[in-house]
Coordinates of C-alpha atoms in Angstrom, one line a residue:
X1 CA 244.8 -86.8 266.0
X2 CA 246.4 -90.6 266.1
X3 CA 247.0 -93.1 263.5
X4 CA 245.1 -94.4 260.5
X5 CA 245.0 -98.0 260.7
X6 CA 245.1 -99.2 256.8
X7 CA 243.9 -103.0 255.7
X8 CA 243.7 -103.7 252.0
X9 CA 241.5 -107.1 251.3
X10 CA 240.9 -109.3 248.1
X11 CA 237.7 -110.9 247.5
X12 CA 237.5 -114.1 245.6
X13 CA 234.3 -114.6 244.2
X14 CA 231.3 -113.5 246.4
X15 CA 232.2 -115.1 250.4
X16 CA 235.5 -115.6 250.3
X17 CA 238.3 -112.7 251.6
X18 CA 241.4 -112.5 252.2
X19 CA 243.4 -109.9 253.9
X20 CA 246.4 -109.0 251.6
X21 CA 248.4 -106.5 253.7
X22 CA 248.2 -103.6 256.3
X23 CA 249.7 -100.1 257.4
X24 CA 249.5 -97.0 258.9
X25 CA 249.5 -93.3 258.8
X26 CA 250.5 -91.1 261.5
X27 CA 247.9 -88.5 260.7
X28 CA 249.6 -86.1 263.1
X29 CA 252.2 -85.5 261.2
X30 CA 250.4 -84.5 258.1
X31 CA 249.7 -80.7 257.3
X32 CA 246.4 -79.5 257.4
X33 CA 244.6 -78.7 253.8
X34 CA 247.1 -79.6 251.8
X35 CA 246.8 -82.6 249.6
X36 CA 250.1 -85.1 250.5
X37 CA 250.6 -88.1 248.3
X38 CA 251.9 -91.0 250.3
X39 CA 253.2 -94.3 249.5
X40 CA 252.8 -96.8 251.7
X41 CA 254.6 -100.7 252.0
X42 CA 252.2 -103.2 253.1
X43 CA 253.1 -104.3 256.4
X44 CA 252.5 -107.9 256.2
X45 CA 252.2 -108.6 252.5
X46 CA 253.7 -107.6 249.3
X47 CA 253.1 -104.3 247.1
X48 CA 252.7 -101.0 248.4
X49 CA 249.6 -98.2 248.8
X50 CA 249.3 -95.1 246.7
X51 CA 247.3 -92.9 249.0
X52 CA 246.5 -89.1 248.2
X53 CA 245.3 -87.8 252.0
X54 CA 244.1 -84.3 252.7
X55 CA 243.1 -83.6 256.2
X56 CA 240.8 -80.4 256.4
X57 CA 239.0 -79.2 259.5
X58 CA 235.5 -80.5 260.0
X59 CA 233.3 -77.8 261.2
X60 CA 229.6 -77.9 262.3
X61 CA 229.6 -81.7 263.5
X62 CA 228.1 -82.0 266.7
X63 CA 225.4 -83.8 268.8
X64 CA 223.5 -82.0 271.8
X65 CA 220.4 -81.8 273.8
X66 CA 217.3 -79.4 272.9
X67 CA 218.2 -77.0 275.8
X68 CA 221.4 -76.6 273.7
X69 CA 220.8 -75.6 270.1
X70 CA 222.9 -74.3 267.8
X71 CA 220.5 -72.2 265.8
X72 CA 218.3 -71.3 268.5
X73 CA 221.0 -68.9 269.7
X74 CA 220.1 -65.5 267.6
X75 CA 223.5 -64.3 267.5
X76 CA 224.8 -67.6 266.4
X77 CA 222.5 -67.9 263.8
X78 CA 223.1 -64.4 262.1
X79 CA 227.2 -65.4 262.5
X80 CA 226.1 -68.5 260.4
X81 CA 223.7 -66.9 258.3
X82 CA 226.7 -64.6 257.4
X83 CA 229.4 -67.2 256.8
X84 CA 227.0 -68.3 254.0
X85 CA 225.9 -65.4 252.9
X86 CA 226.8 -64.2 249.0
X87 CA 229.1 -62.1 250.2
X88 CA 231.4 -64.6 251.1
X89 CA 230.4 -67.3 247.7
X90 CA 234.3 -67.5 246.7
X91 CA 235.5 -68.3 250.3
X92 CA 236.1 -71.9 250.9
X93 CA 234.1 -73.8 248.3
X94 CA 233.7 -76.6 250.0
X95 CA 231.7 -75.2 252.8
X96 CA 228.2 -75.2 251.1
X97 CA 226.0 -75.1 254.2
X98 CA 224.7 -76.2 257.8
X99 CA 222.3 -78.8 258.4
X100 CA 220.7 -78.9 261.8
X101 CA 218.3 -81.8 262.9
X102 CA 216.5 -82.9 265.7
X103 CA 215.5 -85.6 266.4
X104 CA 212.2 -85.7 268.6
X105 CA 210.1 -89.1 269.3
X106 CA 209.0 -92.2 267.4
X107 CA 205.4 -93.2 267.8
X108 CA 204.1 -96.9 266.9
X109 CA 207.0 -98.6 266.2
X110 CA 207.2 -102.6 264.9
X111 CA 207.8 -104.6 268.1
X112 CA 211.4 -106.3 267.6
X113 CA 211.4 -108.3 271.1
X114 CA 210.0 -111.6 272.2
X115 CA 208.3 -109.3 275.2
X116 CA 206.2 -106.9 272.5
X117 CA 208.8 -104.1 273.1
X118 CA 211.8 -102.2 271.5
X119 CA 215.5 -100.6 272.0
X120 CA 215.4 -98.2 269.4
X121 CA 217.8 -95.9 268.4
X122 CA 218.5 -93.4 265.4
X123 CA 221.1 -93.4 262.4
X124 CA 221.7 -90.2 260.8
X125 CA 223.3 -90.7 257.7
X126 CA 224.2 -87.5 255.0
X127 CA 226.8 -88.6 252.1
X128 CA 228.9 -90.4 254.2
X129 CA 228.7 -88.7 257.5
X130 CA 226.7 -90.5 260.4
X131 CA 225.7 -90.2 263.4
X132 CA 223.3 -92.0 265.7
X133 CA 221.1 -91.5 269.3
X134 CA 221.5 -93.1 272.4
X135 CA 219.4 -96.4 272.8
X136 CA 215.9 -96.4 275.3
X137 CA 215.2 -99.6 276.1
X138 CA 211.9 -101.1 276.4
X139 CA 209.4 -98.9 274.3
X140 CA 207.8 -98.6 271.2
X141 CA 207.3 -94.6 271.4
X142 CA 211.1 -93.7 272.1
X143 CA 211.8 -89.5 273.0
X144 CA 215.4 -88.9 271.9
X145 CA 215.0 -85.5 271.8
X146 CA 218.9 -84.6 270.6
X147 CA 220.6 -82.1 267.9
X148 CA 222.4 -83.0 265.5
X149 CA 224.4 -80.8 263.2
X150 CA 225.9 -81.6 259.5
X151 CA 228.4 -79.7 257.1
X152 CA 226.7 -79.5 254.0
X153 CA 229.0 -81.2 251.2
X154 CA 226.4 -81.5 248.5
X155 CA 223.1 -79.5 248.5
X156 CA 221.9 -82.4 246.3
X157 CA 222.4 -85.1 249.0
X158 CA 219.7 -86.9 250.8
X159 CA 219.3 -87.4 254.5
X160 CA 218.6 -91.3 255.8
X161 CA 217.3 -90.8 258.6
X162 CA 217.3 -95.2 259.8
X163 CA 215.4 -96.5 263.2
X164 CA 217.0 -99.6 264.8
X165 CA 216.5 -101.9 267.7
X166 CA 219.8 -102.7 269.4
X167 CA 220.2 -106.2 269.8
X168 CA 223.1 -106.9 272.0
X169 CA 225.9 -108.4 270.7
X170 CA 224.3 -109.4 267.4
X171 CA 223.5 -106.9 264.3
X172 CA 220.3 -104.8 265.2
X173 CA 217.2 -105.1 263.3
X174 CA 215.8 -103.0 261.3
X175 CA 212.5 -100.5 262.5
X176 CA 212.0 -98.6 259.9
X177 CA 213.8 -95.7 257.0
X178 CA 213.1 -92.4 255.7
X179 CA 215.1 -90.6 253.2
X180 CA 214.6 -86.7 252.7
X181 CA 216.6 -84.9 249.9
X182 CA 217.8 -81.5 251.5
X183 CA 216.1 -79.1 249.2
X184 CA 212.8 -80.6 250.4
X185 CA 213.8 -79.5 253.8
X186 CA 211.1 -77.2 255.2
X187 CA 213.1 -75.2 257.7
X188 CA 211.9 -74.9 261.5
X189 CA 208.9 -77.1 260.7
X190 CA 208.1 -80.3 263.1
X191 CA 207.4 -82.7 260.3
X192 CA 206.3 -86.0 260.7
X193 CA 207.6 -88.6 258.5
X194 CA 206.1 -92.4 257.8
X195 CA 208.4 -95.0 258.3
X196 CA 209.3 -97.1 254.9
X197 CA 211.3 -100.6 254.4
X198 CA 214.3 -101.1 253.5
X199 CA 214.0 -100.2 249.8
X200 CA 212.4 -97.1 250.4
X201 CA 209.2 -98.3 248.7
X202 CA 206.5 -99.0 251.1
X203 CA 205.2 -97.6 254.3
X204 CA 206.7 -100.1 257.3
X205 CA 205.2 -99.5 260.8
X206 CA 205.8 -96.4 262.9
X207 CA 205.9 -92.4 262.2
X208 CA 209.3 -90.4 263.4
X209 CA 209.0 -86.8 263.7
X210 CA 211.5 -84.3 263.1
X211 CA 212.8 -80.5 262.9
X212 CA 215.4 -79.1 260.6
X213 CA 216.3 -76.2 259.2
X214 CA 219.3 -75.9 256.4
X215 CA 221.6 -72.6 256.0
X216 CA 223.5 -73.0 252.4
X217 CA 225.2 -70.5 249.7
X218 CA 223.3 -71.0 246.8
X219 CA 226.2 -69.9 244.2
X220 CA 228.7 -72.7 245.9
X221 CA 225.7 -75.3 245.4
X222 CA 225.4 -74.2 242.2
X223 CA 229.1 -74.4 241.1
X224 CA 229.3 -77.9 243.3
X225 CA 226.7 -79.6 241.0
X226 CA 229.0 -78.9 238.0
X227 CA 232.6 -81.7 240.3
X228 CA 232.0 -85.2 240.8
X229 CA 229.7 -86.6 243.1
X230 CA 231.2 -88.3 246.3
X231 CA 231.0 -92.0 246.0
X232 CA 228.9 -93.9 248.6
X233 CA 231.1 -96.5 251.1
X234 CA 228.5 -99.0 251.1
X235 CA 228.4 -101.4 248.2
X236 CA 225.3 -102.0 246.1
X237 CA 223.8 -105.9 246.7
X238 CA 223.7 -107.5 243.4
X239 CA 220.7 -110.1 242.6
X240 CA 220.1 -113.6 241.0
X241 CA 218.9 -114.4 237.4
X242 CA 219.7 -116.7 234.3
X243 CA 223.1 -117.9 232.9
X244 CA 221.3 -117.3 229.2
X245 CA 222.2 -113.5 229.3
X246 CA 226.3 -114.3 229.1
X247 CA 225.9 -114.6 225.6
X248 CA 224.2 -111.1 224.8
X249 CA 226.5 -109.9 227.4
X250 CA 230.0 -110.9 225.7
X251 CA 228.2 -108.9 222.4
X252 CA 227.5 -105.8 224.1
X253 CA 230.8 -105.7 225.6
X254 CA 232.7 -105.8 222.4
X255 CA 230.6 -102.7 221.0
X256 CA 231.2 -100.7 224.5
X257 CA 234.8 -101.7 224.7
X258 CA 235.1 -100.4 221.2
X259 CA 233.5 -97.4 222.3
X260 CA 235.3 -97.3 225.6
X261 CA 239.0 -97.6 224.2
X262 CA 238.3 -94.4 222.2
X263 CA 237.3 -92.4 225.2
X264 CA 240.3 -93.8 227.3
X265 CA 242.2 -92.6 224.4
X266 CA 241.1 -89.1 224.6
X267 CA 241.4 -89.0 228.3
X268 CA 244.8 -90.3 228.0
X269 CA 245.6 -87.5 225.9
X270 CA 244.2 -84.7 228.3
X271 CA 245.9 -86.3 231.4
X272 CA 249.5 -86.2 229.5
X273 CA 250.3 -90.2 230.1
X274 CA 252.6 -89.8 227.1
X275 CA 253.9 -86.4 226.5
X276 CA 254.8 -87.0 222.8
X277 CA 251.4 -88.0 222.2
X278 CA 249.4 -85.4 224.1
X279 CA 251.4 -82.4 222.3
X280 CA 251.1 -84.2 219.4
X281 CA 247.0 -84.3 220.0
X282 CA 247.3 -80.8 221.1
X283 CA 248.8 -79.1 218.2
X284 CA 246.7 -81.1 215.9
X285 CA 243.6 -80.0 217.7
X286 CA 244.5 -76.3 217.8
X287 CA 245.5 -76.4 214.0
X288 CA 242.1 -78.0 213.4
X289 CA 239.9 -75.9 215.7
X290 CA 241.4 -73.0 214.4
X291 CA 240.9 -73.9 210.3
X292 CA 237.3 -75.8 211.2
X293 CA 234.3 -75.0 209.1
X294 CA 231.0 -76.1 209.3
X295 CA 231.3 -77.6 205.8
X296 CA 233.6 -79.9 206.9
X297 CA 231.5 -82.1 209.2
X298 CA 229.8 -83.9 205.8
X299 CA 233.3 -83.8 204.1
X300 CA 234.8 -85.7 207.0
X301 CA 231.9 -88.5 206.9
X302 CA 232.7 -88.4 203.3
X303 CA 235.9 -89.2 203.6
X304 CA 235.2 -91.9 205.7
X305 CA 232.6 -93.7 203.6
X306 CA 235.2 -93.1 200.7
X307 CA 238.1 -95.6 202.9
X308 CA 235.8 -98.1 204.1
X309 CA 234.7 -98.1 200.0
X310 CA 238.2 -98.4 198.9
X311 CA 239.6 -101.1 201.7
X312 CA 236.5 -103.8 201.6
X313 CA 239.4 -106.5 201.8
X314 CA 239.9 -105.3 205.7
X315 CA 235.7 -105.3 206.0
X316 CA 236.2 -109.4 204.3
X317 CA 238.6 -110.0 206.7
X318 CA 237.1 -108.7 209.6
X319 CA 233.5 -110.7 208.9
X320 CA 235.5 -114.0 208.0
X321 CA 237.1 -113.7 211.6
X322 CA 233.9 -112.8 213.2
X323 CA 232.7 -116.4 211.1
X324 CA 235.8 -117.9 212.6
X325 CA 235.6 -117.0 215.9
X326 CA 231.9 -118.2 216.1
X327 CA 232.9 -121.4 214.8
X328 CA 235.5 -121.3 218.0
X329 CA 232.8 -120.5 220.1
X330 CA 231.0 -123.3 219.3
X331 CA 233.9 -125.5 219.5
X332 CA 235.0 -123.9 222.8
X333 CA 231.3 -124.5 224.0
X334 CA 231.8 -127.9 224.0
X335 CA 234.8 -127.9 225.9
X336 CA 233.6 -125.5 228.3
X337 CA 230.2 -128.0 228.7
X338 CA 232.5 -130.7 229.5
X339 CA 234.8 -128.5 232.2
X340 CA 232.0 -127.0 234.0
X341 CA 231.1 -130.3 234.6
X342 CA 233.7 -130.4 236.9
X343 CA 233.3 -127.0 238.8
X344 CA 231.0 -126.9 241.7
X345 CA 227.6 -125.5 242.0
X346 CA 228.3 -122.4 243.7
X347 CA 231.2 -121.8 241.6
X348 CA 228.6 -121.5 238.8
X349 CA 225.8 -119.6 240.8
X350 CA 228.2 -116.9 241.5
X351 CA 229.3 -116.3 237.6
X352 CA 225.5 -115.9 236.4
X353 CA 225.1 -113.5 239.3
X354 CA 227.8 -111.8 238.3
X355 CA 226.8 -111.6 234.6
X356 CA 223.0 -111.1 235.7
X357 CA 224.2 -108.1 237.6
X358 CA 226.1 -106.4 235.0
X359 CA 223.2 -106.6 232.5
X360 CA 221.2 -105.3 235.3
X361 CA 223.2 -102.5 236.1
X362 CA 223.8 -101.3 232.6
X363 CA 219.8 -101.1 231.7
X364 CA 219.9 -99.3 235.1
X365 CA 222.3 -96.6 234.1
X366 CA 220.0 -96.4 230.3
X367 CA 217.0 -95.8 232.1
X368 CA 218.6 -93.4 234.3
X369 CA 220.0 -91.2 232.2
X370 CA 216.8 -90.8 230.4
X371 CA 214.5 -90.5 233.2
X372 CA 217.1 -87.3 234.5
X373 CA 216.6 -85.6 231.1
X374 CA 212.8 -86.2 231.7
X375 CA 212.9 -85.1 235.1
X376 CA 215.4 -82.1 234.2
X377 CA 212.6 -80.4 232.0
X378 CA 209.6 -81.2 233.7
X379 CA 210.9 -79.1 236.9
X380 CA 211.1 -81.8 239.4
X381 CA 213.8 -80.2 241.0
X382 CA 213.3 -76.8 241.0
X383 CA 216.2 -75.5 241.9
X384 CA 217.9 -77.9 239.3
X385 CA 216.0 -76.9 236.4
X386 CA 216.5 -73.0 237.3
X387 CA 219.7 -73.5 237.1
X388 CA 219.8 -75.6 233.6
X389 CA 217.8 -72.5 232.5
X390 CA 220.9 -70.1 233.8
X391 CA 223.0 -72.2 232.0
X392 CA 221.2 -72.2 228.7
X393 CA 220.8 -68.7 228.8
X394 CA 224.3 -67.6 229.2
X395 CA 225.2 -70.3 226.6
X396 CA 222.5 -68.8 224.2
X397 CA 224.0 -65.1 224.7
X398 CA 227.8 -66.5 224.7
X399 CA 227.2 -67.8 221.4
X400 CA 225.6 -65.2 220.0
X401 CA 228.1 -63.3 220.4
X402 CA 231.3 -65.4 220.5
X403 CA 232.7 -67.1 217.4
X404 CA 232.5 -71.1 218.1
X405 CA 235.9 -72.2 217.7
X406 CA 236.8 -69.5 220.7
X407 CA 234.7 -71.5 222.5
X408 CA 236.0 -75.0 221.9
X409 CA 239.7 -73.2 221.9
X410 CA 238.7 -72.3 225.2
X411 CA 237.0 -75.7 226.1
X412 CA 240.0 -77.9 224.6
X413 CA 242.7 -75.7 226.4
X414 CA 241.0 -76.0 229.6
X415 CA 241.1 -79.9 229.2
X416 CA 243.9 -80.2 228.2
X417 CA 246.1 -78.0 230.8
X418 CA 244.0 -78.9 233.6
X419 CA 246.2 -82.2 234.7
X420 CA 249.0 -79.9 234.6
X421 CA 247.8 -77.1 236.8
X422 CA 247.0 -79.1 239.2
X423 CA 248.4 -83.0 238.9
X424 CA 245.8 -84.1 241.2
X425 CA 242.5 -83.2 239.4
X426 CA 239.8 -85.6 238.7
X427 CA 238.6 -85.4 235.3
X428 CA 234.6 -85.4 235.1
X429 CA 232.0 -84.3 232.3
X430 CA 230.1 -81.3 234.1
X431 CA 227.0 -82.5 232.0
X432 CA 227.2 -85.8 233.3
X433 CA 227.6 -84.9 237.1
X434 CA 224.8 -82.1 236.2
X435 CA 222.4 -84.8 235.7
X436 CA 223.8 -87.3 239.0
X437 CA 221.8 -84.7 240.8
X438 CA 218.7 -84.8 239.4
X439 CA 216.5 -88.0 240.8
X440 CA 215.5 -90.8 238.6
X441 CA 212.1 -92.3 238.5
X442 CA 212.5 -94.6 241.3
X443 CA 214.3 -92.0 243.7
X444 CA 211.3 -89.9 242.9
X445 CA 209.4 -93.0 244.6
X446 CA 212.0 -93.2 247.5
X447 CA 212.1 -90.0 248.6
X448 CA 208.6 -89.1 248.3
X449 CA 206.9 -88.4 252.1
X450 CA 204.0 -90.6 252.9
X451 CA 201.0 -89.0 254.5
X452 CA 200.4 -90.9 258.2
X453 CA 197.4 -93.5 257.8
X454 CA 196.2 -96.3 260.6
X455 CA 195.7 -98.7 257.1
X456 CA 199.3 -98.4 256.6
X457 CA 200.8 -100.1 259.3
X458 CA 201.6 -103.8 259.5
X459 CA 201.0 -106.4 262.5
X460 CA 203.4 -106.5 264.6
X461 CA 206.2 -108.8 263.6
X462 CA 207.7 -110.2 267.4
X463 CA 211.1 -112.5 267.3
X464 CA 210.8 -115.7 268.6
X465 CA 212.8 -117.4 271.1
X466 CA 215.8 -118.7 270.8

């Protein structure tokens, strides 16, 4: 092990970056699994780093020829097969499973170079793992013919499996995709797969063919769809459309910052930012979980249609300022007509992109969410909607038989001792990361596997010369 080289960068607008500091860990001096919170100055900048760095053994990452593979071996298969095996579910629950691939041949690829050929090579990509093949030069049916092995991290992660043709010194171009989710895997079948653009969408030029077979512990998947998904490294583009939307956009985000101050409220509480506070929260939520009756849902509403009825000068108030602050708006408008003016074009390009894109990504996120439900209940991933059914059953039976506020008593204690049993714990709704998992209507498109066809396939798109 050597040094981690750190740089932290700000961006300015959408081009323009500018490198705010560096530094570096000595990773060799850091124990192994054990989670060591570091603080580092920036080297040539001011400020400092908060890092939290926990350096655990990879295991099952490795690249070989056919004539050496892993699971070929019988007696290295059954020592797999039993590392996985129920037996051993509590041991290490972050080892899920093995993924073996191999990659075999491309046939028919698109014809990247002037001369009607190809380099191609492979990218392997699972969460944020990847590894790639060597490069064969000149060919449009490449045989790579390797093995490559993956730790399973997430039985609900998706393999992109990415063709390239290596261009020298400049970026490669792109040959075609496919993306396979890994409970789709048919184990120790040669499959072959149609190549798709970039958006996962359409059927490109050229088929890939390849083998895999996936060892995993069901009741660590299980318990893994319940923590937070790992984030992806590689940021999401963001496209194009009218400066119109600011408007609706500056109304929406003062009913979800309303909503959003509330929920930072309660999370506050549970991660103990202010320890008068939280025990405050806490005794009150004990002495009201403890006391709560059904009838006291309608009371509560009650109660609060009784104090908006009996402070109306607050609700006067508040409209009045909402009438004054449109007038502002209006007068601000002009103002803001007469600066802009002054700002260049691009400067006002990027900040309807940016407002575009948040409107864009917040319908995204609606539709999402529904489309999950949908796709929860109508058994689009099995092995998701088995387990929703666990789930409900043992719910159904605990609460049967279990008074309710022993349930939230053991809910709300949970929360709210969690950040002090362990200080480093990320908080996360189990429902919500439940539903991460399940596909959406357009990853349903993605990942589905096109059948080969002759029909498909473009004409070959050749580069001209420089």
């Amino acid at each position: 092990m050597g040094i981690l080289d750190i740089e932290v960068w700000g961006r300015n607008g959408k081009k323009h970056e500018e490198r705010l500091g560096t530094c570096k860990v000595d990773i060799a001096l850091l124990p192994l699994r054990r989670a060591n919170c570091l603080e580092l100055r920036l080297d040539s900048g001011p400020g400092a780093l908060l890092l939290l760095i926990t350096l655990t053994p990879c295991m099952g990452v490795s690249v070989s020829d056919l004539c050496v593979c892993p699971l070929a071996d019988a007696g290295e298969r059954r020592q797999i097969a039993q590392r996985y095996c129920l037996q051993n579910s509590l041991k290490d629950m972050k080892d899920i499973g093995l993924l073996q691939v191999k990659v075999l041949k491309a046939v028919d690829l698109l014809a990247a170079d002037f001369s009607g050929k190809s380099d191609p090579f492979c990218l392997l990509e699972l969460g944020n793992d990847r590894l790639q093949t060597h490069t064969i030069y000149k060919t449009l049916n490449p045989e790579w013919n390797k093995v490559f092995t993956f730790p399973v991290k997430d039985i609900h992660d998706v393999l992109e499996v990415t063709v390239f043709d290596e261009d020298g010194d400049k970026p490669p171009d792109f040959l075609g995709k496919v993306a396979i989710p890994l409970l789709s895997i048919r184990d120790g079948q040669t499959n072959c797969y149609v190549l798709k653009n970039k958006d996962l969408e359409q059927a490109f030029k050229g088929v890939i063919y390849l083998e895999m077979d996936l060892i995993y512990n069901p009741v660590k998947a299980s318990l893994r769809t319940f923590t937070p998904r790992e984030k992806r490294f590689v940021e999401d583009g963001r496209k194009l459309s009218k400066k119109i939307l600011s408007r609706d956009v500056d109304r929406v985000k003062r009913i979800t910052m309303a909503i959003w101050s509330t929920m930072q409220f309660l999370k506050s509480c549970f991660q103990w930012e202010s320890t008068l506070r939280s025990t405050v929260a806490f005794v009150v939520f004990l002495v009201t979980v403890w006391n709560f009756e059904l009838y006291m849902i309608p009371l509560a509403l009650l109660l609060l249609f009784l104090y908006n009825c009996l402070g109306p000068t607050k609700g006067k108030v508040a409209n009045s300022q909402d009438s004054q602050e449109s007038t502002d708006i209006d007068d601000e408008e002009d103002e803001d007509d007469k600066e802009s003016e002054k700002k260049g074009f691009i400067e006002r390009i990027y900040m309807v992109q940016d407002i575009v894109s948040t409107v864009q990504n917040i319908l995204e996120e609606i539709a999402s969410f529904g489309e999950r439900i949908k796709n929860t209940f109508n058994w689009t991933v099995p092995f998701l909607s088995f387990l929703a059914c666990w789930m409900l059953a043992v719910a159904t039976v605990a609460l049967y038989f279990v008074p309710l506020r022993y349930i939230v008593l053991i809910w709300g204690i949970n929360k709210f001792t969690k950040k002090l049993r362990n200080p480093y714990a990320i908080d996360n709704n189990e429902l919500l990361d439940f539903l991460s998992r399940v596909p959406s209507d357009v990853q349903k498109v993605q990942y589905a596997e096109l059948r080969p066809s002759s029909s498909q396939s473009p004409l070959r798109k050749k580069r001209s010369a420089p």
